[in-house]
Amino acid sequence: MELSILTLCYLVGSVTFIIGLKMLSNPSTARNGNLLAAAGMTIAIIGTIFLYEEDGKRLGNYPWIFGGILIGGVIGTLAAKKVKMTAMPEMVSMFNGMGGACAALISAVEFDHIYQTYKAVDTAWLADFVAAGHYLTIIAGAIIGSVSFAGSMIAWGKLSGKIKDMSFRGQHIVNMIMLLLVLAAAVFTYQYNVGFSHILFYATVALSLVYGVLFVMPIGGADMPVVISLLNSFTGVAAACGGFLYNNKVMLTGGILVGAAGTLLTILMCKAMNRSLKNVLIGSFGGGGAAAGAKKDQGAYKEITLSDTAVVMSYANKVMIVPGYGLAVAQAQHACHELEKLLESKGVTVKYAIHPVAGRMPGHMNVLLAEADVSYDKLQEMEQANDEFSTTDVVLVLGANDVVNPAAKTDPSSPIYGMPILDVELAKNVIVNKRSMKPGYAGIENDLFFQPKTSMLFGDAKKVLQDLIGEIKNL
């Protein structure tokens, strides 16, 4: 009877994961979807703690279990409540890394259990006692989890500005050699005597951690959304391995869902950038290479005043707002929504153009605008927005840079050449708000800023928008 109740708990958890993931696809239901999936996870955890049995024995160790849940719950709650929207990508990377570390530790514990069981016959091969499928699940969880943990920590450091991009001549060859060493160590661990196998296992984990660092280190900032998605899929696969090890259906389902969703998102984002995953991983796009740093004579740019901006936008028929990372840094999403409502009260049609890789993580701009209660119906995906720019009177670019750079279409020598962009230059007027003329994360100048239809409006996005609202009200 207890087994049936536990199975039911796992079934409920699995179903809530699937329904919750589906609800996350729409901002209006995303919050409830997240809560639903969390409720399912809570049911699965409680069922495991009190109903799971192995060899007729319950888990026990309740003080350790609930102590860990309490400490982790408090840390997670405080981190989530205090994090700023600008730091959300770093937190996602951090939490994802913790998931990878957890999966690797599960594999380490399981391998240690095997070693302790058979170490008395230390001259025999490990393969004589452990089925190949069981070992493959253990070592896959250890390797993938370790790579995900180390890579996520490097991604966290890069996104928070604590770690700089680093690459050296022949690094990709070194990475390939390191990966081969990881795989070779994994094979030798299985095809070697039990007495030495635990040393080889931990050597495999150590090599995997080094590979995770080297794997992410040369990847430039402009590719971080893709890297976060990929590492997220790694964590999901590693968690699924843990589900296989313990025959835990809900852990297996959750891992598969995370792995599949992360993989699909990675593919979609690569498609949005018109680049292959291989190109992202070995191209060091945005890493500050020579090509990225090359400058050309662009001529002069022109500035626009707040009062002129207020007049142009107030008498426009249609305005498109293009949010970018600068909007997130300035925490200007609420001021942006206020401007939108003010313009609409004057009969202006206002929409938002969202590039799939704008910001520092997948869906960064969607999350930011949803927080300010911007209607999802006003958010235009790149293809929709590009169809509307030619009939738009004013485009207001707020902190976006590389995703509106025409060099992606016109300059074959540019590191972003071939990446689909928002065709804002097709509008009648383009107003770009930036703090300065500093290049974006790809490290290149933006050709858009020097075009005749473009005017620069310098300053902090939040203050500029607040002042602009005041100017429009005074008209």
PDB file of N, CA and C in Angstrom, residues 366-420:
ATOM      1  N   ASN A 366      11.736  39.421 -21.726  1.00  0.00           N
ATOM      2  CA  ASN A 366      10.348  39.032 -21.444  1.00  0.00           C
ATOM      3  C   ASN A 366      10.079  39.055 -19.943  1.00  0.00           C
ATOM      4  N   VAL A 367      11.020  38.502 -19.169  1.00  0.00           N
ATOM      5  CA  VAL A 367      10.882  38.477 -17.709  1.00  0.00           C
ATOM      6  C   VAL A 367      10.871  39.896 -17.159  1.00  0.00           C
ATOM      7  N   LEU A 368      11.759  40.724 -17.680  1.00  0.00           N
ATOM      8  CA  LEU A 368      11.891  42.098 -17.206  1.00  0.00           C
ATOM      9  C   LEU A 368      10.598  42.883 -17.425  1.00  0.00           C
ATOM     10  N   LEU A 369      10.030  42.779 -18.627  1.00  0.00           N
ATOM     11  CA  LEU A 369       8.824  43.534 -18.948  1.00  0.00           C
ATOM     12  C   LEU A 369       7.598  42.957 -18.256  1.00  0.00           C
ATOM     13  N   ALA A 370       7.586  41.634 -18.076  1.00  0.00           N
ATOM     14  CA  ALA A 370       6.465  41.010 -17.355  1.00  0.00           C
ATOM     15  C   ALA A 370       6.411  41.505 -15.919  1.00  0.00           C
ATOM     16  N   GLU A 371       7.585  41.752 -15.323  1.00  0.00           N
ATOM     17  CA  GLU A 371       7.644  42.261 -13.956  1.00  0.00           C
ATOM     18  C   GLU A 371       6.975  43.640 -13.863  1.00  0.00           C
ATOM     19  N   ALA A 372       7.050  44.409 -14.956  1.00  0.00           N
ATOM     20  CA  ALA A 372       6.452  45.751 -14.978  1.00  0.00           C
ATOM     21  C   ALA A 372       5.002  45.730 -15.465  1.00  0.00           C
ATOM     22  N   ASP A 373       4.438  44.500 -15.617  1.00  0.00           N
ATOM     23  CA  ASP A 373       3.037  44.330 -16.047  1.00  0.00           C
ATOM     24  C   ASP A 373       2.777  44.793 -17.474  1.00  0.00           C
ATOM     25  N   VAL A 374       3.801  44.735 -18.313  1.00  0.00           N
ATOM     26  CA  VAL A 374       3.595  45.021 -19.734  1.00  0.00           C
ATOM     27  C   VAL A 374       2.813  43.860 -20.345  1.00  0.00           C
ATOM     28  N   SER A 375       1.769  44.167 -21.090  1.00  0.00           N
ATOM     29  CA  SER A 375       0.931  43.126 -21.688  1.00  0.00           C
ATOM     30  C   SER A 375       1.737  42.277 -22.670  1.00  0.00           C
ATOM     31  N   TYR A 376       1.583  40.973 -22.547  1.00  0.00           N
ATOM     32  CA  TYR A 376       2.315  40.049 -23.421  1.00  0.00           C
ATOM     33  C   TYR A 376       1.944  40.268 -24.888  1.00  0.00           C
ATOM     34  N   ASP A 377       0.717  40.740 -25.130  1.00  0.00           N
ATOM     35  CA  ASP A 377       0.258  40.961 -26.507  1.00  0.00           C
ATOM     36  C   ASP A 377       1.067  42.049 -27.213  1.00  0.00           C
ATOM     37  N   LYS A 378       1.705  42.914 -26.421  1.00  0.00           N
ATOM     38  CA  LYS A 378       2.484  44.004 -27.019  1.00  0.00           C
ATOM     39  C   LYS A 378       3.904  43.579 -27.392  1.00  0.00           C
ATOM     40  N   LEU A 379       4.325  42.405 -26.943  1.00  0.00           N
ATOM     41  CA  LEU A 379       5.681  41.932 -27.228  1.00  0.00           C
ATOM     42  C   LEU A 379       5.722  41.253 -28.591  1.00  0.00           C
ATOM     43  N   GLN A 380       6.538  41.804 -29.478  1.00  0.00           N
ATOM     44  CA  GLN A 380       6.655  41.275 -30.829  1.00  0.00           C
ATOM     45  C   GLN A 380       7.975  40.492 -30.961  1.00  0.00           C
ATOM     46  N   GLU A 381       7.889  39.257 -31.408  1.00  0.00           N
ATOM     47  CA  GLU A 381       9.108  38.506 -31.671  1.00  0.00           C
ATOM     48  C   GLU A 381       9.816  39.096 -32.887  1.00  0.00           C
ATOM     49  N   MET A 382      11.060  38.706 -33.088  1.00  0.00           N
ATOM     50  CA  MET A 382      11.905  39.350 -34.091  1.00  0.00           C
ATOM     51  C   MET A 382      11.265  39.367 -35.485  1.00  0.00           C
ATOM     52  N   GLU A 383      10.722  38.245 -35.921  1.00  0.00           N
ATOM     53  CA  GLU A 383      10.139  38.186 -37.265  1.00  0.00           C
ATOM     54  C   GLU A 383       8.942  39.122 -37.390  1.00  0.00           C
ATOM     55  N   GLN A 384       8.087  39.139 -36.351  1.00  0.00           N
ATOM     56  CA  GLN A 384       6.919  40.029 -36.377  1.00  0.00           C
ATOM     57  C   GLN A 384       7.354  41.492 -36.382  1.00  0.00           C
ATOM     58  N   ALA A 385       8.312  41.809 -35.523  1.00  0.00           N
ATOM     59  CA  ALA A 385       8.778  43.196 -35.418  1.00  0.00           C
ATOM     60  C   ALA A 385       9.398  43.677 -36.716  1.00  0.00           C
ATOM     61  N   ASN A 386      10.192  42.841 -37.345  1.00  0.00           N
ATOM     62  CA  ASN A 386      10.853  43.239 -38.598  1.00  0.00           C
ATOM     63  C   ASN A 386       9.844  43.548 -39.698  1.00  0.00           C
ATOM     64  N   ASP A 387       8.681  42.900 -39.645  1.00  0.00           N
ATOM     65  CA  ASP A 387       7.634  43.185 -40.635  1.00  0.00           C
ATOM     66  C   ASP A 387       6.982  44.540 -40.382  1.00  0.00           C
ATOM     67  N   GLU A 388       7.112  45.060 -39.161  1.00  0.00           N
ATOM     68  CA  GLU A 388       6.417  46.300 -38.797  1.00  0.00           C
ATOM     69  C   GLU A 388       7.298  47.540 -38.784  1.00  0.00           C
ATOM     70  N   PHE A 389       8.609  47.358 -38.799  1.00  0.00           N
ATOM     71  CA  PHE A 389       9.499  48.523 -38.691  1.00  0.00           C
ATOM     72  C   PHE A 389       9.313  49.519 -39.836  1.00  0.00           C
ATOM     73  N   SER A 390       9.025  49.033 -41.036  1.00  0.00           N
ATOM     74  CA  SER A 390       8.889  49.936 -42.190  1.00  0.00           C
ATOM     75  C   SER A 390       7.682  50.853 -42.059  1.00  0.00           C
ATOM     76  N   THR A 391       6.711  50.502 -41.218  1.00  0.00           N
ATOM     77  CA  THR A 391       5.526  51.349 -41.008  1.00  0.00           C
ATOM     78  C   THR A 391       5.573  52.032 -39.641  1.00  0.00           C
ATOM     79  N   THR A 392       6.741  52.037 -39.014  1.00  0.00           N
ATOM     80  CA  THR A 392       6.902  52.626 -37.684  1.00  0.00           C
ATOM     81  C   THR A 392       7.487  54.024 -37.793  1.00  0.00           C
ATOM     82  N   ASP A 393       6.920  54.963 -37.050  1.00  0.00           N
ATOM     83  CA  ASP A 393       7.403  56.342 -37.087  1.00  0.00           C
ATOM     84  C   ASP A 393       8.662  56.520 -36.247  1.00  0.00           C
ATOM     85  N   VAL A 394       8.664  55.937 -35.038  1.00  0.00           N
ATOM     86  CA  VAL A 394       9.811  56.094 -34.136  1.00  0.00           C
ATOM     87  C   VAL A 394      10.143  54.746 -33.494  1.00  0.00           C
ATOM     88  N   VAL A 395      11.426  54.405 -33.532  1.00  0.00           N
ATOM     89  CA  VAL A 395      11.926  53.261 -32.763  1.00  0.00           C
ATOM     90  C   VAL A 395      12.780  53.822 -31.634  1.00  0.00           C
ATOM     91  N   LEU A 396      12.464  53.422 -30.411  1.00  0.00           N
ATOM     92  CA  LEU A 396      13.244  53.827 -29.241  1.00  0.00           C
ATOM     93  C   LEU A 396      14.039  52.626 -28.752  1.00  0.00           C
ATOM     94  N   VAL A 397      15.360  52.680 -28.940  1.00  0.00           N
ATOM     95  CA  VAL A 397      16.245  51.592 -28.528  1.00  0.00           C
ATOM     96  C   VAL A 397      16.764  51.900 -27.125  1.00  0.00           C
ATOM     97  N   LEU A 398      16.445  51.038 -26.170  1.00  0.00           N
ATOM     98  CA  LEU A 398      16.816  51.263 -24.771  1.00  0.00           C
ATOM     99  C   LEU A 398      17.867  50.248 -24.320  1.00  0.00           C
ATOM    100  N   GLY A 399      19.120  50.624 -24.483  1.00  0.00           N
ATOM    101  CA  GLY A 399      20.192  49.779 -23.970  1.00  0.00           C
ATOM    102  C   GLY A 399      20.507  48.553 -24.796  1.00  0.00           C
ATOM    103  N   ALA A 400      19.887  48.391 -25.952  1.00  0.00           N
ATOM    104  CA  ALA A 400      20.229  47.276 -26.857  1.00  0.00           C
ATOM    105  C   ALA A 400      21.361  47.725 -27.769  1.00  0.00           C
ATOM    106  N   ASN A 401      22.217  46.813 -28.172  1.00  0.00           N
ATOM    107  CA  ASN A 401      23.362  47.197 -28.995  1.00  0.00           C
ATOM    108  C   ASN A 401      23.582  46.229 -30.156  1.00  0.00           C
ATOM    109  N   ASP A 402      24.178  45.089 -29.859  1.00  0.00           N
ATOM    110  CA  ASP A 402      24.551  44.157 -30.930  1.00  0.00           C
ATOM    111  C   ASP A 402      23.348  43.637 -31.714  1.00  0.00           C
ATOM    112  N   VAL A 403      22.180  43.530 -31.061  1.00  0.00           N
ATOM    113  CA  VAL A 403      21.004  42.951 -31.721  1.00  0.00           C
ATOM    114  C   VAL A 403      20.342  43.919 -32.690  1.00  0.00           C
ATOM    115  N   VAL A 404      20.841  45.180 -32.768  1.00  0.00           N
ATOM    116  CA  VAL A 404      20.320  46.138 -33.753  1.00  0.00           C
ATOM    117  C   VAL A 404      21.436  46.654 -34.660  1.00  0.00           C
ATOM    118  N   ASN A 405      22.562  45.974 -34.665  1.00  0.00           N
ATOM    119  CA  ASN A 405      23.721  46.433 -35.434  1.00  0.00           C
ATOM    120  C   ASN A 405      23.635  45.948 -36.887  1.00  0.00           C
ATOM    121  N   PRO A 406      23.477  46.860 -37.862  1.00  0.00           N
ATOM    122  CA  PRO A 406      23.364  46.456 -39.270  1.00  0.00           C
ATOM    123  C   PRO A 406      24.595  45.737 -39.805  1.00  0.00           C
ATOM    124  N   ALA A 407      25.732  45.828 -39.082  1.00  0.00           N
ATOM    125  CA  ALA A 407      26.945  45.134 -39.531  1.00  0.00           C
ATOM    126  C   ALA A 407      26.721  43.634 -39.633  1.00  0.00           C
ATOM    127  N   ALA A 408      25.740  43.133 -38.904  1.00  0.00           N
ATOM    128  CA  ALA A 408      25.423  41.711 -38.963  1.00  0.00           C
ATOM    129  C   ALA A 408      24.929  41.304 -40.350  1.00  0.00           C
ATOM    130  N   LYS A 409      24.454  42.300 -41.112  1.00  0.00           N
ATOM    131  CA  LYS A 409      23.972  42.020 -42.469  1.00  0.00           C
ATOM    132  C   LYS A 409      24.912  42.523 -43.557  1.00  0.00           C
ATOM    133  N   THR A 410      25.718  43.537 -43.239  1.00  0.00           N
ATOM    134  CA  THR A 410      26.475  44.219 -44.288  1.00  0.00           C
ATOM    135  C   THR A 410      27.985  44.042 -44.238  1.00  0.00           C
ATOM    136  N   ASP A 411      28.525  43.609 -43.103  1.00  0.00           N
ATOM    137  CA  ASP A 411      29.983  43.554 -42.947  1.00  0.00           C
ATOM    138  C   ASP A 411      30.460  42.117 -42.720  1.00  0.00           C
ATOM    139  N   PRO A 412      30.934  41.434 -43.759  1.00  0.00           N
ATOM    140  CA  PRO A 412      31.389  40.040 -43.622  1.00  0.00           C
ATOM    141  C   PRO A 412      32.545  39.870 -42.635  1.00  0.00           C
ATOM    142  N   SER A 413      33.283  40.946 -42.356  1.00  0.00           N
ATOM    143  CA  SER A 413      34.411  40.838 -41.426  1.00  0.00           C
ATOM    144  C   SER A 413      33.974  40.958 -39.960  1.00  0.00           C
ATOM    145  N   SER A 414      32.709  41.313 -39.741  1.00  0.00           N
ATOM    146  CA  SER A 414      32.220  41.484 -38.374  1.00  0.00           C
ATOM    147  C   SER A 414      32.017  40.131 -37.696  1.00  0.00           C
ATOM    148  N   PRO A 415      32.354  40.010 -36.408  1.00  0.00           N
ATOM    149  CA  PRO A 415      32.140  38.744 -35.696  1.00  0.00           C
ATOM    150  C   PRO A 415      30.672  38.382 -35.520  1.00  0.00           C
ATOM    151  N   ILE A 416      29.755  39.358 -35.723  1.00  0.00           N
ATOM    152  CA  ILE A 416      28.329  39.034 -35.612  1.00  0.00           C
ATOM    153  C   ILE A 416      27.682  38.878 -36.992  1.00  0.00           C
ATOM    154  N   TYR A 417      28.503  38.853 -38.053  1.00  0.00           N
ATOM    155  CA  TYR A 417      27.953  38.751 -39.414  1.00  0.00           C
ATOM    156  C   TYR A 417      27.130  37.466 -39.551  1.00  0.00           C
ATOM    157  N   GLY A 418      25.920  37.604 -40.094  1.00  0.00           N
ATOM    158  CA  GLY A 418      25.041  36.453 -40.277  1.00  0.00           C
ATOM    159  C   GLY A 418      24.016  36.299 -39.169  1.00  0.00           C
ATOM    160  N   MET A 419      24.203  37.003 -38.053  1.00  0.00           N
ATOM    161  CA  MET A 419      23.239  36.909 -36.963  1.00  0.00           C
ATOM    162  C   MET A 419      21.996  37.718 -37.310  1.00  0.00           C
ATOM    163  N   PRO A 420      20.813  37.124 -37.287  1.00  0.00           N
ATOM    164  CA  PRO A 420      19.591  37.898 -37.542  1.00  0.00           C
ATOM    165  C   PRO A 420      19.435  38.998 -36.498  1.00  0.00           C
TER     166      PRO A 420
END
